[in-house]
mmCIF file of C-alpha atoms in Angstrom:
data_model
loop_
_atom_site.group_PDB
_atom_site.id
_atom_site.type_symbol
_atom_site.label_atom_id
_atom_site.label_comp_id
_atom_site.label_asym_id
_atom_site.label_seq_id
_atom_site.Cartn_x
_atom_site.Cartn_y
_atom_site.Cartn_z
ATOM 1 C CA UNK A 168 0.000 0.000 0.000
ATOM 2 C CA UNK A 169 1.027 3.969 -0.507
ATOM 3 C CA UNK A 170 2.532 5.118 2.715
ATOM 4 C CA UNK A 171 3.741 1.703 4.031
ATOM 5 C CA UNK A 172 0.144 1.738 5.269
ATOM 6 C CA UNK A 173 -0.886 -2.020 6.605
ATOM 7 C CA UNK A 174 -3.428 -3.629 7.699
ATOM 8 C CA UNK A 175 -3.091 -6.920 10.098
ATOM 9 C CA UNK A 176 -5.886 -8.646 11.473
ATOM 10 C CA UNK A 177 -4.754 -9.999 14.534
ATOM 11 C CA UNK A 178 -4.037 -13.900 14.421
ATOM 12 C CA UNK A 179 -4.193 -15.141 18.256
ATOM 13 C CA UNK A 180 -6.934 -17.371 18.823
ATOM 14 C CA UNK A 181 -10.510 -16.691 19.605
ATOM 15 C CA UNK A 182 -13.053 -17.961 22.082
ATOM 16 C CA UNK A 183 -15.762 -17.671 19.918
ATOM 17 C CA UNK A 184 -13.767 -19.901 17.306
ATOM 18 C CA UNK A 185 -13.992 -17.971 14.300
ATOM 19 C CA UNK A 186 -17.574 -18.288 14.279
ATOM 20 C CA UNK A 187 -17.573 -14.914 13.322
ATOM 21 C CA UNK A 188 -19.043 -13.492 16.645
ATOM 22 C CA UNK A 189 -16.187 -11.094 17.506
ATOM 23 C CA UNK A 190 -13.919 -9.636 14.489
ATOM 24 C CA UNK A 191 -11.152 -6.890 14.767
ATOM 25 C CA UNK A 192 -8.973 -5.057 12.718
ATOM 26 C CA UNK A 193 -5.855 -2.543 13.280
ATOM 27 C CA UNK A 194 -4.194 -0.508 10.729
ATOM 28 C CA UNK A 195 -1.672 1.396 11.230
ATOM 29 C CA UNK A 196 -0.842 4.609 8.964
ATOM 30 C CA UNK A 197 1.304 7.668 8.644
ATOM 31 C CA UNK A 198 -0.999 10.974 9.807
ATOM 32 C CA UNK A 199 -1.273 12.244 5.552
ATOM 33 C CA UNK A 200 -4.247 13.905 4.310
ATOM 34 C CA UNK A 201 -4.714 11.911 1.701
ATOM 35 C CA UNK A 202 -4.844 8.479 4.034
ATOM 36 C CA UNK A 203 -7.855 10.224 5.143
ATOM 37 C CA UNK A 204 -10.102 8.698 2.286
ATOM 38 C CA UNK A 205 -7.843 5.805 2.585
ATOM 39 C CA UNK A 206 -9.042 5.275 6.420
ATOM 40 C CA UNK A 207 -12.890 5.332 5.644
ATOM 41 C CA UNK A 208 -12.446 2.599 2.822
ATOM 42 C CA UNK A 209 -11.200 0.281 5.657
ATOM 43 C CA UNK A 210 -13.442 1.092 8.074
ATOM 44 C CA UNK A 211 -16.410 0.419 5.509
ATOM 45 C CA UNK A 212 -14.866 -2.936 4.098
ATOM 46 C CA UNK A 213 -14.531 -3.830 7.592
ATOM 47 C CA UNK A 214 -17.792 -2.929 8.645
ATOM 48 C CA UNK A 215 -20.010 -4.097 5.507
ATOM 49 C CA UNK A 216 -19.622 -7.885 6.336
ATOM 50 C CA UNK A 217 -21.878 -7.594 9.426
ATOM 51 C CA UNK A 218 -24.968 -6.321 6.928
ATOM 52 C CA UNK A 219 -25.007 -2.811 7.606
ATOM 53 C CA UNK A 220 -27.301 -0.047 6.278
ATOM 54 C CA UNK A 221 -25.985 2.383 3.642
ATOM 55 C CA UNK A 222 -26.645 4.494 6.641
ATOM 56 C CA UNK A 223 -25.035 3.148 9.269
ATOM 57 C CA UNK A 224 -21.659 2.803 6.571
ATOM 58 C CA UNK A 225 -22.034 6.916 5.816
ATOM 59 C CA UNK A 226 -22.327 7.102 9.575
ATOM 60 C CA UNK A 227 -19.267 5.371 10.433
ATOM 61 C CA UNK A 228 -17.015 6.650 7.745
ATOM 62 C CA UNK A 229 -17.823 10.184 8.717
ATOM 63 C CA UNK A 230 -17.058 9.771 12.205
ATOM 64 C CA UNK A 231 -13.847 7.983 11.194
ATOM 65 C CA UNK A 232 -12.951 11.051 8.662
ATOM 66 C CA UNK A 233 -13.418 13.086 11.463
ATOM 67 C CA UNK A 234 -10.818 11.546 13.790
ATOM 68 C CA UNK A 235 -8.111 10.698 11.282
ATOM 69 C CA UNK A 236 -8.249 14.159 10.025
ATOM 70 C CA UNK A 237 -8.612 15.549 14.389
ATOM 71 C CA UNK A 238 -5.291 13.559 14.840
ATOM 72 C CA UNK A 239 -3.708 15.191 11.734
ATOM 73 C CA UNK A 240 -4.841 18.523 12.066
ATOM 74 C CA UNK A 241 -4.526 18.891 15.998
ATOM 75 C CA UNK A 242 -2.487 16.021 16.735
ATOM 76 C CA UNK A 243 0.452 15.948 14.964
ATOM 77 C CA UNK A 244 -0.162 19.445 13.411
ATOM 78 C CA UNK A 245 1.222 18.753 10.377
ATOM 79 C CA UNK A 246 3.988 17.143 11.751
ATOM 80 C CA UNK A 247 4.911 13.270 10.568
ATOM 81 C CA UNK A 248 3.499 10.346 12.847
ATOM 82 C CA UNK A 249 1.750 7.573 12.754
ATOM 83 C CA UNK A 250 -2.087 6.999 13.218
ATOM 84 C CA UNK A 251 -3.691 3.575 14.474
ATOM 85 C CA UNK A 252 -7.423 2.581 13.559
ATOM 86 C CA UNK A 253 -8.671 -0.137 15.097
ATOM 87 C CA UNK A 254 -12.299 -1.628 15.047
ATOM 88 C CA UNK A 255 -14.217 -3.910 16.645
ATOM 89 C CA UNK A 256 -17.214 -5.920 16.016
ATOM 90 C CA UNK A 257 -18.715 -8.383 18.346
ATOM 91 C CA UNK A 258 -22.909 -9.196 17.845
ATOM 92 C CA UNK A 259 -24.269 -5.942 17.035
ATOM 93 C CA UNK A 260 -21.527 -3.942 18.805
ATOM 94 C CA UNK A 261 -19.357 -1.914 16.575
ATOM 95 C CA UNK A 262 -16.252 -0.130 18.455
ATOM 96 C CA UNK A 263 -13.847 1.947 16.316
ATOM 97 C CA UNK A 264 -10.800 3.737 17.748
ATOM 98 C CA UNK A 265 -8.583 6.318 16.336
ATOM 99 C CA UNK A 266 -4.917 7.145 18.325
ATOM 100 C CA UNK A 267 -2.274 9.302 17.458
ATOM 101 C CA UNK A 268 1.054 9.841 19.500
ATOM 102 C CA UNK A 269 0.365 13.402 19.150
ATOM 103 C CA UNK A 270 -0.073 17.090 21.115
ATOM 104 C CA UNK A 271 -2.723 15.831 23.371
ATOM 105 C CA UNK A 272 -5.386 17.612 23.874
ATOM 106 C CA UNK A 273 -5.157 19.744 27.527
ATOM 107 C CA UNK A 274 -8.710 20.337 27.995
ATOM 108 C CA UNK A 275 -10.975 17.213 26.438
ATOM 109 C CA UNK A 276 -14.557 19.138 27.607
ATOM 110 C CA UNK A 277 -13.532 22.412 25.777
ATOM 111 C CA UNK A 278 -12.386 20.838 22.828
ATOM 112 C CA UNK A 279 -15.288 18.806 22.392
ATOM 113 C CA UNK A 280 -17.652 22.028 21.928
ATOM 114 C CA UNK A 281 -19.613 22.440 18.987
ATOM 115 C CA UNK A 282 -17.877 25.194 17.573
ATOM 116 C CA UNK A 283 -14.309 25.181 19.112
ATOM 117 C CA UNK A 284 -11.034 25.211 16.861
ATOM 118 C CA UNK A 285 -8.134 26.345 17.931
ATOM 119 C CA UNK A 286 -7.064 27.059 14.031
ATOM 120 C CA UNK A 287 -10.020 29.767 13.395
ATOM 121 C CA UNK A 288 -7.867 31.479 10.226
ATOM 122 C CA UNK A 289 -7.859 27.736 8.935
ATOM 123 C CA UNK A 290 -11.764 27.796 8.158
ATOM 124 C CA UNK A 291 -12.134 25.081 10.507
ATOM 125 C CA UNK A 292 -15.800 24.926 11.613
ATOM 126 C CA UNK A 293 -14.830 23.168 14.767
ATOM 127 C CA UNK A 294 -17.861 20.438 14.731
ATOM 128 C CA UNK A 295 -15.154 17.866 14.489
ATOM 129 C CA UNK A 296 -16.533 15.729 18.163
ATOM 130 C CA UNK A 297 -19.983 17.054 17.338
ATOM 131 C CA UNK A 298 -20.135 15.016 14.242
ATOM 132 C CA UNK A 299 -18.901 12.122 15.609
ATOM 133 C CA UNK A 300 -21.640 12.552 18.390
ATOM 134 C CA UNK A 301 -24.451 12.899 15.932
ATOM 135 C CA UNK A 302 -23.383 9.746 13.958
ATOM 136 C CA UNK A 303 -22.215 7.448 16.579
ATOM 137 C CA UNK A 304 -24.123 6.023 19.708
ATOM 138 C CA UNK A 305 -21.609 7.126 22.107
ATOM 139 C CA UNK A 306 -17.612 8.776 21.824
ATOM 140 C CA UNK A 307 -14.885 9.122 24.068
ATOM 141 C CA UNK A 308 -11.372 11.129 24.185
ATOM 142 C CA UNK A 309 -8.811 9.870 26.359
ATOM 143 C CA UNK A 310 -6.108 12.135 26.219
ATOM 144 C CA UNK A 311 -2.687 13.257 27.466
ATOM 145 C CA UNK A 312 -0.774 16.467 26.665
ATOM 146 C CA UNK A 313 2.884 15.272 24.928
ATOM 147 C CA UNK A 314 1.456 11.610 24.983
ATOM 148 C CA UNK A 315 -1.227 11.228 22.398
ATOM 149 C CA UNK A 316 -5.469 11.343 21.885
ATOM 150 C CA UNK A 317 -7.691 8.307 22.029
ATOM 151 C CA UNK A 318 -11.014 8.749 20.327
ATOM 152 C CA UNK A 319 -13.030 5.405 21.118
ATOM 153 C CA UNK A 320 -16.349 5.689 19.210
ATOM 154 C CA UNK A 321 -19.152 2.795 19.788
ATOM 155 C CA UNK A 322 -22.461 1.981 17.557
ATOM 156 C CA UNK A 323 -25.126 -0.881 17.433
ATOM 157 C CA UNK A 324 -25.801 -2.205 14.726
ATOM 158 C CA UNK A 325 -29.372 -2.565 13.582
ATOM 159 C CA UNK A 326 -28.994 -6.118 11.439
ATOM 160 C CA UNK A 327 -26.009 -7.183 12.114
ATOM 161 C CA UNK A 328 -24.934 -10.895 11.427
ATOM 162 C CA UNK A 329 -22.046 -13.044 11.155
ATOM 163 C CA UNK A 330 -19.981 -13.380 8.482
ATOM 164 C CA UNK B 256 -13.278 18.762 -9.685
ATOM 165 C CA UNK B 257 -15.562 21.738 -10.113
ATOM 166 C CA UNK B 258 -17.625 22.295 -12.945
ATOM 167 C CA UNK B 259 -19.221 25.873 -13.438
ATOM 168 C CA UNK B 260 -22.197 27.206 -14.903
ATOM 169 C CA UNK B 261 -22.924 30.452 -15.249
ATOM 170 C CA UNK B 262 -26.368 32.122 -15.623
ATOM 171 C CA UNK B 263 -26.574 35.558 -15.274
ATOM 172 C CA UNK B 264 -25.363 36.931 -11.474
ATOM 173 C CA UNK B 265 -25.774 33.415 -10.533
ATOM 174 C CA UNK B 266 -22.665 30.981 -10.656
ATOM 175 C CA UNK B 267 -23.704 26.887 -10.554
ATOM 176 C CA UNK B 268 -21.087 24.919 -9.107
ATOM 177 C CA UNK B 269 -20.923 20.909 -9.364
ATOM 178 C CA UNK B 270 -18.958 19.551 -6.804
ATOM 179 C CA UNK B 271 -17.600 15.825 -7.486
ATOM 180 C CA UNK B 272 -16.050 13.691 -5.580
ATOM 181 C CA UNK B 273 -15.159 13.675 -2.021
ATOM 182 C CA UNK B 274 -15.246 16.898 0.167
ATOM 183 C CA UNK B 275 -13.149 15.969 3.194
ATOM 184 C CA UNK B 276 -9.912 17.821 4.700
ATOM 185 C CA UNK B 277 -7.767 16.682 1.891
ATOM 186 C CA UNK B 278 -10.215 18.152 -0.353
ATOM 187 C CA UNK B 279 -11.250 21.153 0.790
ATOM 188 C CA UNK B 280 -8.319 23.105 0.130
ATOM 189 C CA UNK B 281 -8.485 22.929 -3.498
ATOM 190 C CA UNK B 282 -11.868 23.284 -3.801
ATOM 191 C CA UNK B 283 -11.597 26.739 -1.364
ATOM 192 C CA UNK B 284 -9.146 27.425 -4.007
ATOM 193 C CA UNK B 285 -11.168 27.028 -7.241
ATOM 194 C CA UNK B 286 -14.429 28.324 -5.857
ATOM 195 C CA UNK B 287 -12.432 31.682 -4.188
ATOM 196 C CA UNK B 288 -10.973 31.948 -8.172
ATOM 197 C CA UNK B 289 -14.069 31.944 -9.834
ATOM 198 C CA UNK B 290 -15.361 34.220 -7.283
ATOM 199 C CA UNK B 291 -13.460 37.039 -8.133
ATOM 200 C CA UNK B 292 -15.273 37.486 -10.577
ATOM 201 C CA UNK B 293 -17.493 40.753 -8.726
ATOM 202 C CA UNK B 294 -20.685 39.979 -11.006
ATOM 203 C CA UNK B 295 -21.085 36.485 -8.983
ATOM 204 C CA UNK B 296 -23.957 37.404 -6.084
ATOM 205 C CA UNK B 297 -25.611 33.722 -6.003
ATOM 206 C CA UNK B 298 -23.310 30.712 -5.875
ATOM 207 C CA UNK B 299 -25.397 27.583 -6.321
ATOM 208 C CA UNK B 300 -23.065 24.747 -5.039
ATOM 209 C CA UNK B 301 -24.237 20.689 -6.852
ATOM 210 C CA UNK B 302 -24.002 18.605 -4.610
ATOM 211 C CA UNK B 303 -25.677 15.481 -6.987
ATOM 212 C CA UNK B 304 -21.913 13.450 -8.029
ATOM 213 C CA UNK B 305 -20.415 15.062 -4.600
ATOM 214 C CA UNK B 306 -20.045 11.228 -2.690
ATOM 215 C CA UNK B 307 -18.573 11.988 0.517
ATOM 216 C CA UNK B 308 -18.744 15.331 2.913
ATOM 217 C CA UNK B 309 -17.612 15.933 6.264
ATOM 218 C CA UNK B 310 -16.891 18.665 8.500
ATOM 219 C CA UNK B 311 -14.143 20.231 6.364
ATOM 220 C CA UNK B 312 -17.408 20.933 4.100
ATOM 221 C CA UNK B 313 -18.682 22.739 6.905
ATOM 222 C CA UNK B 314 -15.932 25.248 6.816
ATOM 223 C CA UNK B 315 -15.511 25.363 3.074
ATOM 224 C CA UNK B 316 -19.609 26.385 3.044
ATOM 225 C CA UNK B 317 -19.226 28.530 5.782
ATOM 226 C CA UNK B 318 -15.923 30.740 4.493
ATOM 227 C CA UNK B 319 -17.705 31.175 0.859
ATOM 228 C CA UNK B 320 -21.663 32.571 2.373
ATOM 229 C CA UNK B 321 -19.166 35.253 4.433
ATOM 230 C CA UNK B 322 -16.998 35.876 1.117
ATOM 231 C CA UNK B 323 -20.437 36.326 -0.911
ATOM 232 C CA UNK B 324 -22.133 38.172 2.251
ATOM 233 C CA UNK B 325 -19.576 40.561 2.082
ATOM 234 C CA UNK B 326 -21.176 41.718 -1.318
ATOM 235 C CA UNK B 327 -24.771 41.564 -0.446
ATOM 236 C CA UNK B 328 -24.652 37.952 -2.193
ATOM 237 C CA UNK B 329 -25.831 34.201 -1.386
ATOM 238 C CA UNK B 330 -25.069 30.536 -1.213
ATOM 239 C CA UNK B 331 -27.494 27.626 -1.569
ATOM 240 C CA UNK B 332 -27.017 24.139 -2.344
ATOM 241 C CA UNK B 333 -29.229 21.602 -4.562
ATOM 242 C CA UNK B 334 -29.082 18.381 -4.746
ATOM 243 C CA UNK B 335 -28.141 17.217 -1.106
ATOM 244 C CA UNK B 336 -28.193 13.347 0.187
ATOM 245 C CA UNK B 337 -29.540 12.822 3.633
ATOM 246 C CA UNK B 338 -26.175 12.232 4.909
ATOM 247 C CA UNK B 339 -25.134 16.193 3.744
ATOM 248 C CA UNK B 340 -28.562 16.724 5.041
ATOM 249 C CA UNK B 341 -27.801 16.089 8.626
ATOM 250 C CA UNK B 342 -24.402 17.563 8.768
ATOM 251 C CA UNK B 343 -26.988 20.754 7.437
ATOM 252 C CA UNK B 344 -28.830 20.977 9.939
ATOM 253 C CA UNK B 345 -26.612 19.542 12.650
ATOM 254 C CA UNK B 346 -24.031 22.427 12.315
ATOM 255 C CA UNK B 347 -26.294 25.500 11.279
ATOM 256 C CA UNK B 348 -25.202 25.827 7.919
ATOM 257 C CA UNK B 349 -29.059 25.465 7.068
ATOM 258 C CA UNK B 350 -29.746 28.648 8.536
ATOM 259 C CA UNK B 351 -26.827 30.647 6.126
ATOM 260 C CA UNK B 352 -26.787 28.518 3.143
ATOM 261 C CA UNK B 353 -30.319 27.761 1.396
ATOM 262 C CA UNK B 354 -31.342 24.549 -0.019
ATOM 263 C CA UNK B 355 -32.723 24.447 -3.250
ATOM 264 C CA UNK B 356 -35.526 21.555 -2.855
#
Protein backbone atom coordinates (compact mmCIF):
# COMPACT_ATOMS: atom_id res chain seq x y z
CA UNK A 1 0.00 0.00 0.00
CA UNK A 2 1.03 3.97 -0.51
CA UNK A 3 2.53 5.12 2.72
CA UNK A 4 3.74 1.70 4.03
CA UNK A 5 0.14 1.74 5.27
CA UNK A 6 -0.89 -2.02 6.61
CA UNK A 7 -3.43 -3.63 7.70
CA UNK A 8 -3.09 -6.92 10.10
CA UNK A 9 -5.89 -8.65 11.47
CA UNK A 10 -4.75 -10.00 14.53
CA UNK A 11 -4.04 -13.90 14.42
CA UNK A 12 -4.19 -15.14 18.26
CA UNK A 13 -6.93 -17.37 18.82
CA UNK A 14 -10.51 -16.69 19.60
CA UNK A 15 -13.05 -17.96 22.08
CA UNK A 16 -15.76 -17.67 19.92
CA UNK A 17 -13.77 -19.90 17.31
CA UNK A 18 -13.99 -17.97 14.30
CA UNK A 19 -17.57 -18.29 14.28
CA UNK A 20 -17.57 -14.91 13.32
CA UNK A 21 -19.04 -13.49 16.64
CA UNK A 22 -16.19 -11.09 17.51
CA UNK A 23 -13.92 -9.64 14.49
CA UNK A 24 -11.15 -6.89 14.77
CA UNK A 25 -8.97 -5.06 12.72
CA UNK A 26 -5.85 -2.54 13.28
CA UNK A 27 -4.19 -0.51 10.73
CA UNK A 28 -1.67 1.40 11.23
CA UNK A 29 -0.84 4.61 8.96
CA UNK A 30 1.30 7.67 8.64
CA UNK A 31 -1.00 10.97 9.81
CA UNK A 32 -1.27 12.24 5.55
CA UNK A 33 -4.25 13.91 4.31
CA UNK A 34 -4.71 11.91 1.70
CA UNK A 35 -4.84 8.48 4.03
CA UNK A 36 -7.86 10.22 5.14
CA UNK A 37 -10.10 8.70 2.29
CA UNK A 38 -7.84 5.81 2.58
CA UNK A 39 -9.04 5.28 6.42
CA UNK A 40 -12.89 5.33 5.64
CA UNK A 41 -12.45 2.60 2.82
CA UNK A 42 -11.20 0.28 5.66
CA UNK A 43 -13.44 1.09 8.07
CA UNK A 44 -16.41 0.42 5.51
CA UNK A 45 -14.87 -2.94 4.10
CA UNK A 46 -14.53 -3.83 7.59
CA UNK A 47 -17.79 -2.93 8.64
CA UNK A 48 -20.01 -4.10 5.51
CA UNK A 49 -19.62 -7.88 6.34
CA UNK A 50 -21.88 -7.59 9.43
CA UNK A 51 -24.97 -6.32 6.93
CA UNK A 52 -25.01 -2.81 7.61
CA UNK A 53 -27.30 -0.05 6.28
CA UNK A 54 -25.98 2.38 3.64
CA UNK A 55 -26.65 4.49 6.64
CA UNK A 56 -25.03 3.15 9.27
CA UNK A 57 -21.66 2.80 6.57
CA UNK A 58 -22.03 6.92 5.82
CA UNK A 59 -22.33 7.10 9.57
CA UNK A 60 -19.27 5.37 10.43
CA UNK A 61 -17.01 6.65 7.74
CA UNK A 62 -17.82 10.18 8.72
CA UNK A 63 -17.06 9.77 12.21
CA UNK A 64 -13.85 7.98 11.19
CA UNK A 65 -12.95 11.05 8.66
CA UNK A 66 -13.42 13.09 11.46
CA UNK A 67 -10.82 11.55 13.79
CA UNK A 68 -8.11 10.70 11.28
CA UNK A 69 -8.25 14.16 10.03
CA UNK A 70 -8.61 15.55 14.39
CA UNK A 71 -5.29 13.56 14.84
CA UNK A 72 -3.71 15.19 11.73
CA UNK A 73 -4.84 18.52 12.07
CA UNK A 74 -4.53 18.89 16.00
CA UNK A 75 -2.49 16.02 16.73
CA UNK A 76 0.45 15.95 14.96
CA UNK A 77 -0.16 19.45 13.41
CA UNK A 78 1.22 18.75 10.38
CA UNK A 79 3.99 17.14 11.75
CA UNK A 80 4.91 13.27 10.57
CA UNK A 81 3.50 10.35 12.85
CA UNK A 82 1.75 7.57 12.75
CA UNK A 83 -2.09 7.00 13.22
CA UNK A 84 -3.69 3.57 14.47
CA UNK A 85 -7.42 2.58 13.56
CA UNK A 86 -8.67 -0.14 15.10
CA UNK A 87 -12.30 -1.63 15.05
CA UNK A 88 -14.22 -3.91 16.65
CA UNK A 89 -17.21 -5.92 16.02
CA UNK A 90 -18.71 -8.38 18.35
CA UNK A 91 -22.91 -9.20 17.84
CA UNK A 92 -24.27 -5.94 17.04
CA UNK A 93 -21.53 -3.94 18.81
CA UNK A 94 -19.36 -1.91 16.57
CA UNK A 95 -16.25 -0.13 18.45
CA UNK A 96 -13.85 1.95 16.32
CA UNK A 97 -10.80 3.74 17.75
CA UNK A 98 -8.58 6.32 16.34
CA UNK A 99 -4.92 7.15 18.32
CA UNK A 100 -2.27 9.30 17.46
CA UNK A 101 1.05 9.84 19.50
CA UNK A 102 0.37 13.40 19.15
CA UNK A 103 -0.07 17.09 21.11
CA UNK A 104 -2.72 15.83 23.37
CA UNK A 105 -5.39 17.61 23.87
CA UNK A 106 -5.16 19.74 27.53
CA UNK A 107 -8.71 20.34 27.99
CA UNK A 108 -10.98 17.21 26.44
CA UNK A 109 -14.56 19.14 27.61
CA UNK A 110 -13.53 22.41 25.78
CA UNK A 111 -12.39 20.84 22.83
CA UNK A 112 -15.29 18.81 22.39
CA UNK A 113 -17.65 22.03 21.93
CA UNK A 114 -19.61 22.44 18.99
CA UNK A 115 -17.88 25.19 17.57
CA UNK A 116 -14.31 25.18 19.11
CA UNK A 117 -11.03 25.21 16.86
CA UNK A 118 -8.13 26.35 17.93
CA UNK A 119 -7.06 27.06 14.03
CA UNK A 120 -10.02 29.77 13.40
CA UNK A 121 -7.87 31.48 10.23
CA UNK A 122 -7.86 27.74 8.94
CA UNK A 123 -11.76 27.80 8.16
CA UNK A 124 -12.13 25.08 10.51
CA UNK A 125 -15.80 24.93 11.61
CA UNK A 126 -14.83 23.17 14.77
CA UNK A 127 -17.86 20.44 14.73
CA UNK A 128 -15.15 17.87 14.49
CA UNK A 129 -16.53 15.73 18.16
CA UNK A 130 -19.98 17.05 17.34
CA UNK A 131 -20.13 15.02 14.24
CA UNK A 132 -18.90 12.12 15.61
CA UNK A 133 -21.64 12.55 18.39
CA UNK A 134 -24.45 12.90 15.93
CA UNK A 135 -23.38 9.75 13.96
CA UNK A 136 -22.22 7.45 16.58
CA UNK A 137 -24.12 6.02 19.71
CA UNK A 138 -21.61 7.13 22.11
CA UNK A 139 -17.61 8.78 21.82
CA UNK A 140 -14.89 9.12 24.07
CA UNK A 141 -11.37 11.13 24.19
CA UNK A 142 -8.81 9.87 26.36
CA UNK A 143 -6.11 12.14 26.22
CA UNK A 144 -2.69 13.26 27.47
CA UNK A 145 -0.77 16.47 26.66
CA UNK A 146 2.88 15.27 24.93
CA UNK A 147 1.46 11.61 24.98
CA UNK A 148 -1.23 11.23 22.40
CA UNK A 149 -5.47 11.34 21.88
CA UNK A 150 -7.69 8.31 22.03
CA UNK A 151 -11.01 8.75 20.33
CA UNK A 152 -13.03 5.41 21.12
CA UNK A 153 -16.35 5.69 19.21
CA UNK A 154 -19.15 2.80 19.79
CA UNK A 155 -22.46 1.98 17.56
CA UNK A 156 -25.13 -0.88 17.43
CA UNK A 157 -25.80 -2.20 14.73
CA UNK A 158 -29.37 -2.57 13.58
CA UNK A 159 -28.99 -6.12 11.44
CA UNK A 160 -26.01 -7.18 12.11
CA UNK A 161 -24.93 -10.90 11.43
CA UNK A 162 -22.05 -13.04 11.16
CA UNK A 163 -19.98 -13.38 8.48
CA UNK B 1 -13.28 18.76 -9.68
CA UNK B 2 -15.56 21.74 -10.11
CA UNK B 3 -17.62 22.29 -12.94
CA UNK B 4 -19.22 25.87 -13.44
CA UNK B 5 -22.20 27.21 -14.90
CA UNK B 6 -22.92 30.45 -15.25
CA UNK B 7 -26.37 32.12 -15.62
CA UNK B 8 -26.57 35.56 -15.27
CA UNK B 9 -25.36 36.93 -11.47
CA UNK B 10 -25.77 33.42 -10.53
CA UNK B 11 -22.67 30.98 -10.66
CA UNK B 12 -23.70 26.89 -10.55
CA UNK B 13 -21.09 24.92 -9.11
CA UNK B 14 -20.92 20.91 -9.36
CA UNK B 15 -18.96 19.55 -6.80
CA UNK B 16 -17.60 15.82 -7.49
CA UNK B 17 -16.05 13.69 -5.58
CA UNK B 18 -15.16 13.68 -2.02
CA UNK B 19 -15.25 16.90 0.17
CA UNK B 20 -13.15 15.97 3.19
CA UNK B 21 -9.91 17.82 4.70
CA UNK B 22 -7.77 16.68 1.89
CA UNK B 23 -10.22 18.15 -0.35
CA UNK B 24 -11.25 21.15 0.79
CA UNK B 25 -8.32 23.10 0.13
CA UNK B 26 -8.49 22.93 -3.50
CA UNK B 27 -11.87 23.28 -3.80
CA UNK B 28 -11.60 26.74 -1.36
CA UNK B 29 -9.15 27.43 -4.01
CA UNK B 30 -11.17 27.03 -7.24
CA UNK B 31 -14.43 28.32 -5.86
CA UNK B 32 -12.43 31.68 -4.19
CA UNK B 33 -10.97 31.95 -8.17
CA UNK B 34 -14.07 31.94 -9.83
CA UNK B 35 -15.36 34.22 -7.28
CA UNK B 36 -13.46 37.04 -8.13
CA UNK B 37 -15.27 37.49 -10.58
CA UNK B 38 -17.49 40.75 -8.73
CA UNK B 39 -20.69 39.98 -11.01
CA UNK B 40 -21.08 36.48 -8.98
CA UNK B 41 -23.96 37.40 -6.08
CA UNK B 42 -25.61 33.72 -6.00
CA UNK B 43 -23.31 30.71 -5.87
CA UNK B 44 -25.40 27.58 -6.32
CA UNK B 45 -23.07 24.75 -5.04
CA UNK B 46 -24.24 20.69 -6.85
CA UNK B 47 -24.00 18.61 -4.61
CA UNK B 48 -25.68 15.48 -6.99
CA UNK B 49 -21.91 13.45 -8.03
CA UNK B 50 -20.42 15.06 -4.60
CA UNK B 51 -20.04 11.23 -2.69
CA UNK B 52 -18.57 11.99 0.52
CA UNK B 53 -18.74 15.33 2.91
CA UNK B 54 -17.61 15.93 6.26
CA UNK B 55 -16.89 18.67 8.50
CA UNK B 56 -14.14 20.23 6.36
CA UNK B 57 -17.41 20.93 4.10
CA UNK B 58 -18.68 22.74 6.91
CA UNK B 59 -15.93 25.25 6.82
CA UNK B 60 -15.51 25.36 3.07
CA UNK B 61 -19.61 26.39 3.04
CA UNK B 62 -19.23 28.53 5.78
CA UNK B 63 -15.92 30.74 4.49
CA UNK B 64 -17.71 31.18 0.86
CA UNK B 65 -21.66 32.57 2.37
CA UNK B 66 -19.17 35.25 4.43
CA UNK B 67 -17.00 35.88 1.12
CA UNK B 68 -20.44 36.33 -0.91
CA UNK B 69 -22.13 38.17 2.25
CA UNK B 70 -19.58 40.56 2.08
CA UNK B 71 -21.18 41.72 -1.32
CA UNK B 72 -24.77 41.56 -0.45
CA UNK B 73 -24.65 37.95 -2.19
CA UNK B 74 -25.83 34.20 -1.39
CA UNK B 75 -25.07 30.54 -1.21
CA UNK B 76 -27.49 27.63 -1.57
CA UNK B 77 -27.02 24.14 -2.34
CA UNK B 78 -29.23 21.60 -4.56
CA UNK B 79 -29.08 18.38 -4.75
CA UNK B 80 -28.14 17.22 -1.11
CA UNK B 81 -28.19 13.35 0.19
CA UNK B 82 -29.54 12.82 3.63
CA UNK B 83 -26.18 12.23 4.91
CA UNK B 84 -25.13 16.19 3.74
CA UNK B 85 -28.56 16.72 5.04
CA UNK B 86 -27.80 16.09 8.63
CA UNK B 87 -24.40 17.56 8.77
CA UNK B 88 -26.99 20.75 7.44
CA UNK B 89 -28.83 20.98 9.94
CA UNK B 90 -26.61 19.54 12.65
CA UNK B 91 -24.03 22.43 12.31
CA UNK B 92 -26.29 25.50 11.28
CA UNK B 93 -25.20 25.83 7.92
CA UNK B 94 -29.06 25.47 7.07
CA UNK B 95 -29.75 28.65 8.54
CA UNK B 96 -26.83 30.65 6.13
CA UNK B 97 -26.79 28.52 3.14
CA UNK B 98 -30.32 27.76 1.40
CA UNK B 99 -31.34 24.55 -0.02
CA UNK B 100 -32.72 24.45 -3.25
CA UNK B 101 -35.53 21.56 -2.85
Amino acid sequence: MENNAESTEKKESRSDNGSGALNDMTLLFPAKAENESFARVVVSAFLVRRNPTLEEVGDVKTAVSEAVTNAIVHGYRGASGDVTLYACVADDLFIVEVRDNGVGIADVEKAMKPFYTDKPDEERSGMGFTVMQTFMDEVSVESEVGVGTRVTMKKRLKYANGI
Amino acid sequence: MLDNVRQKDTLIVSISGELDHYAAPKIRAELDEVLQDKSIRKLCLDLKAMSFMDSSGIGVLMGRYKLLNRRGGEIYVKNMNSHVRRIFDMSGLRQIVGVQE
